[in-house]
Short mmCIF file of C-alpha atoms in Angstrom, two decimals:
data_model
loop_
_atom_site.label_atom_id
_atom_site.label_comp_id
_atom_site.label_asym_id
_atom_site.label_seq_id
_atom_site.Cartn_x
_atom_site.Cartn_y
_atom_site.Cartn_z
CA MET K 629 -55.55 78.22 -58.36
CA ALA K 630 -55.07 75.50 -55.75
CA VAL K 631 -51.68 75.26 -54.07
CA SER K 632 -51.17 71.68 -52.96
CA VAL K 633 -48.85 69.44 -51.02
CA ARG K 634 -48.03 66.79 -53.60
CA THR K 635 -46.20 64.45 -51.25
CA ILE K 636 -44.86 64.16 -47.71
CA ARG K 637 -42.07 61.77 -46.79
CA THR K 638 -40.42 61.22 -43.42
CA ALA K 639 -37.17 59.87 -41.97
CA VAL K 640 -35.98 58.89 -38.48
CA PRO K 641 -32.58 57.91 -37.04
CA ALA K 642 -31.64 54.25 -36.77
CA THR K 643 -31.37 54.16 -32.97
CA VAL K 644 -34.68 53.21 -31.35
CA ILE K 645 -35.33 53.84 -27.66
CA ARG K 646 -38.16 52.02 -25.93
CA GLN K 647 -40.09 54.08 -23.44
CA GLN K 648 -39.87 51.62 -20.55
CA GLN K 649 -36.13 51.20 -21.09
CA VAL K 650 -35.39 54.93 -21.14
CA ARG K 651 -37.76 55.48 -18.19
CA ASP K 652 -35.66 53.12 -16.09
CA LEU K 653 -32.49 54.85 -17.24
CA PHE K 654 -33.71 58.29 -16.15
CA ALA K 655 -35.18 56.96 -12.88
CA ALA K 656 -31.83 55.40 -11.93
CA GLN K 657 -29.80 58.60 -12.24
CA PRO K 658 -27.79 59.57 -9.13
CA GLY K 659 -29.13 62.43 -7.02
CA LEU K 660 -32.67 62.17 -8.39
CA GLY K 661 -34.42 61.39 -5.11
CA ARG K 662 -37.69 59.57 -4.46
CA LEU K 663 -39.91 62.40 -5.68
CA GLY K 664 -37.91 62.65 -8.88
CA GLU K 665 -38.16 58.91 -9.39
CA ARG K 666 -41.95 59.06 -8.99
CA LEU K 667 -42.18 61.99 -11.42
CA VAL K 668 -40.10 60.11 -13.99
CA ALA K 669 -42.27 56.99 -13.66
CA THR K 670 -45.49 58.99 -13.94
CA SER K 671 -44.38 61.13 -16.90
CA PHE K 672 -42.91 58.29 -18.94
CA ASP K 673 -45.71 55.80 -18.25
CA ALA K 674 -48.50 58.29 -19.02
CA SER K 675 -46.88 59.63 -22.22
CA GLY K 676 -48.73 57.43 -24.71
CA ILE K 677 -45.35 56.62 -26.30
CA ASP K 678 -43.96 53.14 -26.99
CA THR K 679 -40.85 54.02 -29.01
CA ARG K 680 -38.82 57.02 -30.07
CA HIS K 681 -35.80 57.54 -32.34
CA THR K 682 -32.57 59.34 -31.52
CA VAL K 683 -29.26 60.27 -33.16
CA VAL K 684 -27.56 59.67 -29.79
CA SER K 685 -26.37 56.08 -30.13
CA ASP K 686 -25.36 56.08 -26.44
CA PHE K 687 -29.04 55.38 -25.68
CA GLU K 688 -28.70 51.91 -27.17
CA GLU K 689 -28.58 49.22 -24.50
CA GLY K 690 -24.97 48.99 -23.33
CA GLY K 691 -24.00 52.06 -25.34
CA HIS K 692 -21.81 54.80 -23.93
CA GLY K 693 -19.92 57.85 -25.07
CA ALA K 694 -20.19 61.62 -24.70
CA PHE K 695 -23.82 61.50 -23.49
CA ILE K 696 -23.89 58.36 -21.30
CA ASP K 697 -20.92 56.74 -19.58
CA ALA K 698 -20.19 53.04 -19.14
CA GLU K 699 -22.09 53.04 -15.81
CA ARG K 700 -25.18 54.35 -17.65
CA THR K 701 -24.97 57.77 -16.01
CA LEU K 702 -26.24 60.66 -18.09
CA LEU K 703 -23.44 63.12 -18.79
CA THR K 704 -23.64 66.87 -19.48
CA PRO K 705 -21.76 67.64 -22.70
CA GLY K 706 -21.56 71.33 -23.56
CA THR K 707 -23.72 73.08 -26.10
CA ALA K 708 -20.90 73.09 -28.66
CA ALA K 709 -20.56 69.31 -28.50
CA ARG K 710 -24.31 68.81 -28.85
CA ASN K 711 -24.50 71.25 -31.74
CA GLY K 712 -21.54 69.56 -33.43
CA LEU K 713 -23.54 66.33 -33.56
CA TYR K 714 -26.52 68.29 -34.86
CA THR K 715 -24.43 69.67 -37.73
CA VAL K 716 -23.66 66.16 -38.97
CA GLU K 717 -26.86 64.29 -38.19
CA ALA K 718 -29.42 66.97 -39.08
CA ALA K 719 -27.92 67.25 -42.54
CA GLU K 720 -28.08 63.48 -43.09
CA LEU K 721 -31.67 63.18 -41.90
CA ALA K 722 -32.88 66.19 -43.90
CA VAL K 723 -31.31 64.84 -47.09
CA ARG K 724 -32.88 61.41 -46.55
CA ALA K 725 -36.38 62.80 -46.15
CA ALA K 726 -36.02 65.22 -49.06
CA ARG K 727 -34.59 62.61 -51.41
CA GLU K 728 -37.50 60.28 -50.69
CA ALA K 729 -39.97 63.10 -51.37
CA LEU K 730 -38.32 63.82 -54.72
CA ASP K 731 -38.13 60.14 -55.70
CA ASP K 732 -41.59 58.92 -54.71
CA GLY K 733 -43.36 59.44 -58.04
CA SER K 734 -45.10 62.73 -57.30
CA GLY K 735 -44.42 63.91 -60.84
CA PHE K 736 -41.81 66.43 -59.66
CA GLY K 737 -38.08 65.91 -59.21
CA ALA K 738 -34.94 67.77 -58.23
CA ALA K 739 -34.85 69.70 -61.52
CA ASP K 740 -38.29 71.20 -60.80
CA VAL K 741 -37.50 72.67 -57.37
CA THR K 742 -37.43 76.48 -57.35
CA HIS K 743 -37.50 77.18 -53.59
CA VAL K 744 -36.17 75.41 -50.49
CA ILE K 745 -37.54 76.16 -46.99
CA THR K 746 -35.90 74.45 -44.02
CA VAL K 747 -37.30 74.35 -40.49
CA SER K 748 -35.47 73.59 -37.24
CA CYS K 749 -35.15 74.75 -33.63
CA THR K 750 -32.72 72.18 -32.22
CA GLY K 751 -29.39 73.37 -33.66
CA PHE K 752 -27.57 75.86 -35.85
CA PHE K 753 -24.88 75.87 -38.53
CA SER K 754 -24.12 77.95 -41.59
CA PRO K 755 -24.14 77.31 -44.45
CA GLY K 756 -27.12 75.41 -43.11
CA PRO K 757 -29.45 72.54 -44.02
CA ASP K 758 -30.88 74.55 -46.93
CA TYR K 759 -27.40 74.74 -48.49
CA VAL K 760 -26.74 71.06 -47.84
CA LEU K 761 -29.99 70.10 -49.59
CA VAL K 762 -29.07 72.09 -52.70
CA ARG K 763 -25.60 70.53 -52.93
CA ARG K 764 -26.45 66.96 -51.97
CA LEU K 765 -29.63 66.68 -54.03
CA GLY K 766 -28.18 68.36 -57.11
CA LEU K 767 -30.69 71.22 -57.09
CA ASP K 768 -30.22 74.27 -59.26
CA PRO K 769 -27.60 76.46 -57.49
CA GLY K 770 -29.88 79.42 -58.15
CA VAL K 771 -32.75 77.95 -56.12
CA GLN K 772 -34.16 80.39 -53.56
CA ARG K 773 -33.38 79.30 -49.98
CA PHE K 774 -35.09 80.22 -46.70
CA HIS K 775 -34.85 79.00 -43.09
CA VAL K 776 -37.52 79.08 -40.39
CA GLY K 777 -35.51 78.89 -37.18
CA PHE K 778 -36.12 78.45 -33.46
CA MET K 779 -39.91 78.77 -33.54
CA GLY K 780 -40.67 75.41 -31.93
CA CYS K 781 -43.33 72.78 -32.50
CA TYR K 782 -45.63 74.92 -34.67
CA ALA K 783 -42.95 76.03 -37.17
CA ALA K 784 -44.05 73.77 -40.04
CA PHE K 785 -47.10 76.02 -40.42
CA PRO K 786 -45.15 79.24 -41.17
CA ALA K 787 -43.10 77.20 -43.65
CA LEU K 788 -46.22 75.91 -45.42
CA LYS K 789 -47.66 79.43 -45.46
CA MET K 790 -44.44 80.72 -47.07
CA ALA K 791 -44.59 77.93 -49.65
CA LYS K 792 -48.20 78.78 -50.47
CA ALA K 793 -47.34 82.46 -50.90
CA PHE K 794 -44.43 81.65 -53.23
CA CYS K 795 -46.66 79.45 -55.38
CA GLU K 796 -49.41 82.06 -55.53
CA ALA K 797 -46.87 84.67 -56.62
CA ASP K 798 -45.31 82.33 -59.19
CA PRO K 799 -47.63 79.55 -60.46
CA SER K 800 -44.60 77.64 -61.83
CA ALA K 801 -42.91 77.42 -58.41
CA VAL K 802 -42.16 74.07 -56.79
CA VAL K 803 -41.23 74.44 -53.12
CA LEU K 804 -39.37 71.83 -51.09
CA VAL K 805 -40.17 72.19 -47.36
CA VAL K 806 -37.95 70.20 -45.00
CA SER K 807 -38.26 70.10 -41.21
CA VAL K 808 -35.53 68.40 -39.17
CA GLU K 809 -35.40 68.25 -35.39
CA LEU K 810 -32.94 66.47 -33.09
CA CYS K 811 -34.59 67.09 -29.74
CA THR K 812 -32.80 64.28 -27.88
CA LEU K 813 -29.51 66.14 -28.18
CA HIS K 814 -30.73 68.32 -25.34
CA VAL K 815 -32.08 65.80 -22.82
CA ARG K 816 -30.62 65.79 -19.33
CA SER K 817 -31.20 64.29 -15.91
CA SER K 818 -33.16 66.62 -13.65
CA SER K 819 -35.58 66.71 -10.73
CA ASP K 820 -37.40 69.64 -12.33
CA PRO K 821 -40.91 68.53 -13.41
CA ASP K 822 -40.80 70.53 -16.66
CA GLN K 823 -37.49 68.96 -17.68
CA ILE K 824 -38.74 65.48 -16.77
CA VAL K 825 -41.82 65.95 -18.96
CA ALA K 826 -39.62 67.14 -21.84
CA SER K 827 -37.31 64.13 -21.47
CA SER K 828 -40.30 61.79 -21.56
CA VAL K 829 -41.74 62.95 -24.89
CA PHE K 830 -39.17 64.51 -27.23
CA ALA K 831 -37.53 62.62 -30.09
CA ASP K 832 -35.72 63.06 -33.42
CA GLY K 833 -37.07 63.03 -36.97
CA ALA K 834 -37.32 64.80 -40.31
CA ALA K 835 -40.09 65.35 -42.84
CA ALA K 836 -40.15 66.75 -46.37
CA ALA K 837 -43.09 68.10 -48.37
CA LEU K 838 -43.35 69.21 -52.00
CA VAL K 839 -45.70 72.16 -52.50
CA THR K 840 -46.82 73.52 -55.88
CA ALA K 841 -49.77 74.80 -57.88
CA ARG K 842 -48.53 72.98 -60.98
CA GLU K 843 -49.79 69.67 -62.31
CA PRO K 844 -47.11 67.17 -63.38
CA ALA K 845 -46.21 67.12 -67.06
CA ASP K 846 -47.12 63.45 -67.19
CA ALA K 847 -50.86 63.22 -66.50
CA ALA K 848 -50.45 59.63 -65.33
CA ALA K 849 -47.83 60.62 -62.73
CA GLY K 850 -48.42 61.88 -59.24
CA PRO K 851 -49.98 60.61 -56.04
CA ARG K 852 -53.47 59.26 -55.56
CA ALA K 853 -54.25 62.13 -53.19
CA VAL K 854 -52.98 65.68 -52.71
CA LEU K 855 -53.53 68.20 -49.93
CA ASP K 856 -54.77 71.65 -50.98
CA LEU K 857 -53.57 74.42 -48.64
CA ASP K 858 -56.79 76.40 -48.24
CA SER K 859 -56.23 78.80 -45.33
CA PHE K 860 -54.19 79.38 -42.17
CA SER K 861 -54.62 81.22 -38.88
CA THR K 862 -52.37 82.18 -35.97
CA THR K 863 -53.44 82.90 -32.39
CA LEU K 864 -51.58 83.78 -29.20
CA THR K 865 -53.40 82.58 -26.11
CA PRO K 866 -53.91 85.29 -23.47
CA VAL K 867 -51.95 83.24 -20.91
CA GLY K 868 -49.12 80.73 -21.10
CA GLU K 869 -46.15 82.80 -22.20
CA ASP K 870 -43.98 81.11 -19.58
CA ALA K 871 -45.59 77.67 -19.88
CA MET K 872 -43.68 76.67 -23.01
CA ALA K 873 -40.25 78.12 -23.80
CA TRP K 874 -36.97 77.16 -25.48
CA THR K 875 -33.66 78.83 -24.58
CA ILE K 876 -29.95 78.14 -25.09
CA GLY K 877 -27.93 77.08 -22.05
CA ASP K 878 -24.33 76.08 -21.42
CA HIS K 879 -25.23 72.38 -21.56
CA GLY K 880 -27.61 72.33 -24.50
CA PHE K 881 -30.96 73.97 -25.15
CA GLU K 882 -33.30 74.19 -22.19
CA MET K 883 -36.99 73.36 -22.57
CA VAL K 884 -39.79 74.62 -20.37
CA LEU K 885 -42.87 72.45 -20.88
CA SER K 886 -45.27 73.09 -18.06
CA SER K 887 -47.87 70.57 -16.96
CA TYR K 888 -50.37 73.45 -17.32
CA VAL K 889 -50.05 73.47 -21.14
CA PRO K 890 -52.89 70.93 -21.72
CA LYS K 891 -55.19 72.99 -19.48
CA ILE K 892 -54.35 76.21 -21.35
CA ILE K 893 -55.02 74.52 -24.69
CA ASP K 894 -58.29 73.11 -23.36
CA GLU K 895 -59.46 76.59 -22.35
CA HIS K 896 -58.48 78.37 -25.54
CA ILE K 897 -58.55 75.90 -28.46
CA THR K 898 -62.15 76.70 -29.43
CA GLY K 899 -61.40 80.42 -29.66
CA ALA K 900 -58.18 79.75 -31.54
CA LEU K 901 -60.10 77.81 -34.20
CA GLN K 902 -62.84 80.42 -34.70
CA PRO K 903 -60.96 82.58 -37.27
CA LEU K 904 -60.01 79.50 -39.29
CA LEU K 905 -63.42 77.82 -39.22
CA ALA K 906 -65.54 80.95 -39.68
CA GLY K 907 -68.60 79.79 -41.58
CA THR K 908 -67.53 76.14 -41.27
CA SER K 909 -68.72 73.82 -38.54
CA SER K 910 -66.09 71.63 -36.92
CA THR K 911 -68.45 68.71 -37.54
CA ALA K 912 -68.02 69.31 -41.29
CA VAL K 913 -64.30 68.55 -41.00
CA GLU K 914 -63.72 64.87 -41.73
CA ARG K 915 -60.05 64.58 -40.77
CA TRP K 916 -57.97 66.17 -38.01
CA ALA K 917 -54.20 66.51 -37.71
CA VAL K 918 -53.45 67.53 -34.13
CA HIS K 919 -49.83 68.01 -33.09
CA PRO K 920 -49.20 65.26 -30.51
CA GLY K 921 -47.24 67.35 -28.03
CA GLY K 922 -48.22 64.77 -25.44
CA ARG K 923 -51.07 62.41 -24.62
CA SER K 924 -52.78 64.93 -22.31
CA ILE K 925 -52.88 67.51 -25.10
CA LEU K 926 -54.56 65.04 -27.46
CA ASP K 927 -57.01 64.01 -24.74
CA ARG K 928 -57.99 67.63 -24.06
CA VAL K 929 -58.41 68.53 -27.74
CA GLN K 930 -60.45 65.41 -28.47
CA THR K 931 -62.83 66.05 -25.58
CA LYS K 932 -63.16 69.79 -26.20
CA LEU K 933 -63.87 69.44 -29.93
CA GLY K 934 -65.86 66.22 -29.68
CA LEU K 935 -63.58 64.29 -32.04
CA SER K 936 -63.86 60.56 -32.55
CA ASP K 937 -61.13 58.04 -31.82
CA GLU K 938 -60.80 57.49 -35.56
CA GLN K 939 -60.20 61.20 -36.18
CA LEU K 940 -57.42 61.28 -33.56
CA ALA K 941 -55.89 57.97 -34.66
CA PRO K 942 -53.17 59.47 -36.93
CA SER K 943 -51.97 61.81 -34.17
CA ARG K 944 -52.00 59.12 -31.49
CA ASP K 945 -50.21 56.65 -33.78
CA VAL K 946 -47.41 59.14 -34.49
CA LEU K 947 -47.06 59.88 -30.77
CA ARG K 948 -46.99 56.18 -29.92
CA ARG K 949 -44.39 55.24 -32.53
CA TYR K 950 -42.21 58.36 -32.71
CA GLY K 951 -42.89 60.72 -29.78
CA ASN K 952 -42.84 64.50 -30.17
CA MET K 953 -40.34 65.56 -32.87
CA SER K 954 -41.14 69.26 -32.51
CA SER K 955 -41.87 70.94 -35.87
CA ALA K 956 -41.55 67.75 -37.93
CA THR K 957 -44.31 65.97 -36.03
CA ILE K 958 -47.34 67.55 -37.70
CA LEU K 959 -45.93 66.56 -41.10
CA PHE K 960 -45.71 62.95 -39.89
CA VAL K 961 -49.41 63.17 -39.00
CA LEU K 962 -50.33 64.72 -42.36
CA GLU K 963 -48.33 62.02 -44.15
CA ARG K 964 -50.59 59.41 -42.53
CA ILE K 965 -53.72 61.34 -43.41
CA LEU K 966 -52.66 61.51 -47.06
CA ALA K 967 -52.00 57.77 -47.02
CA ASP K 968 -55.40 57.11 -45.45
CA ALA K 969 -57.02 59.35 -48.07
CA ALA K 970 -55.41 57.49 -50.96
CA ALA K 971 -58.80 57.40 -52.70
CA PRO K 972 -60.63 60.49 -51.38
CA VAL K 973 -64.15 61.31 -52.48
CA ALA K 974 -64.38 63.37 -55.65
CA GLY K 975 -65.30 66.56 -53.80
CA GLY K 976 -62.46 66.11 -51.34
CA GLU K 977 -62.35 65.82 -47.55
CA ARG K 978 -61.69 68.73 -45.20
CA VAL K 979 -58.64 68.45 -42.97
CA CYS K 980 -58.06 70.70 -39.97
CA ALA K 981 -54.48 70.77 -38.65
CA MET K 982 -53.07 72.46 -35.57
CA ALA K 983 -49.86 72.76 -33.57
CA PHE K 984 -48.82 74.49 -30.38
CA GLY K 985 -45.55 76.15 -29.39
CA PRO K 986 -43.74 78.80 -27.39
CA GLY K 987 -45.77 81.84 -26.63
CA LEU K 988 -48.19 80.01 -26.20
CA THR K 989 -48.81 80.06 -29.97
CA VAL K 990 -51.56 78.10 -31.72
CA GLU K 991 -51.10 77.65 -35.48
CA THR K 992 -53.97 76.15 -37.47
CA GLY K 993 -54.60 75.25 -41.08
CA LEU K 994 -57.63 74.17 -43.11
CA PHE K 995 -56.82 71.85 -46.02
CA THR K 996 -58.64 69.68 -48.56
CA ALA K 997 -57.54 66.13 -49.31
CA ARG K 998 -58.65 65.45 -52.87
CA PRO K 999 -57.86 63.03 -55.71
CA GLY K 1000 -54.53 63.69 -57.44
CA SER K 1001 -54.04 63.62 -61.18
CA ALA K 1002 -53.30 59.89 -61.23
CA ALA K 1003 -56.48 59.12 -59.28
CA ARG K 1004 -58.57 61.38 -61.49
CA LEU K 1005 -57.14 59.77 -64.61
CA ALA K 1006 -57.89 56.30 -63.24
CA ALA K 1007 -61.42 57.41 -62.36
CA GLY K 1008 -61.86 58.73 -65.88
CA ASP K 1009 -60.66 55.47 -67.38
CA GLU K 1010 -63.06 53.54 -65.16
CA ALA K 1011 -65.93 55.85 -66.12
CA GLY K 1012 -65.10 55.38 -69.77
CA HIS K 1013 -65.00 51.63 -69.34
CA GLU K 1014 -68.41 51.64 -67.60
CA ALA K 1015 -69.85 53.86 -70.34
CA GLY K 1016 -68.53 51.49 -73.00
CA LEU K 1017 -70.14 48.56 -71.25
CA ALA K 1018 -73.45 50.45 -71.08
CA VAL K 1019 -73.30 51.26 -74.80
CA GLY K 1020 -72.51 47.63 -75.59
CA GLU K 1021 -75.40 46.38 -73.50
CA ALA K 1022 -77.79 48.87 -75.14
CA ALA K 1023 -76.68 47.71 -78.58
#
């Protein structure tokens, strides 16, 4: 019984920040100093990012409010104020992504959902996003709800593993997985290199996936390609516990993102993949979904694993257009891979996905992109048409 992601849909806030514009904003902050200015320029320019999205409208050119004053000085609102904005905006973004996933013709709708799993590490409220999704989307009030909280950039993997387990236990289950992260709520001006790196890459976004072992009732419905969830693996690297961390401070959540993280990943990614790829050569994997925590991370993984530019293109494109949206980011990458595999070969294509987070934790997954029911039906119709032509020619 194959448990599959039937669809992935994404959503981002309306406010777009351009990397050069926000670089100049951070570099001009009072008290930064020449070294800080150089670190800002280096981090922002080398990020591989063109644009990001944010729920903080103050970042718009000329905008000001609780986060940025009229003189374009970054302010330090308290954690309560930041989390208050999270409560409103995270709910809106999660609902948008989930509604698109339910309405995109996957063959499953709101009435089919049996489980909801939400993922976030950038804010808290209760009843939380899982409750909001049930109420706003008109889901069955008896739907089972779960939340994966404060795990960081790799947290979509535990959520997908939970969804797979639910579907294996109940073949009729349809699980809605929604990740929503508002990282820009916690940016601040700082001369600390780790904080500067964090400010240069993090962004806001949401992604929703429908996971099930069921086929749609209508054989003609559904996507051209689905993503079978084959296996998962988790590894803690022997070093790096302090290199990536996420704590709650008086003025928002505080990120530690050391410049040593790419080096740690470079040294340990091969070993982290061994349990997942046991008996499978990495060269047999056609597609790769690498969490774009930053350009240096992608560079290190590509070189270490010998991946082609084409294989890293989905990850680099997401980084360039959206930045690092913590746990939602890998779902953005997988969404692109599913779109690229709209007509996968009959036997399917292997997809290896990975993400990195506090610990330093490496989560990996091995998937198969294969034709969905609609694609198989179309292929059958085409085969029947070709067979009819052959019979006619023989006659």
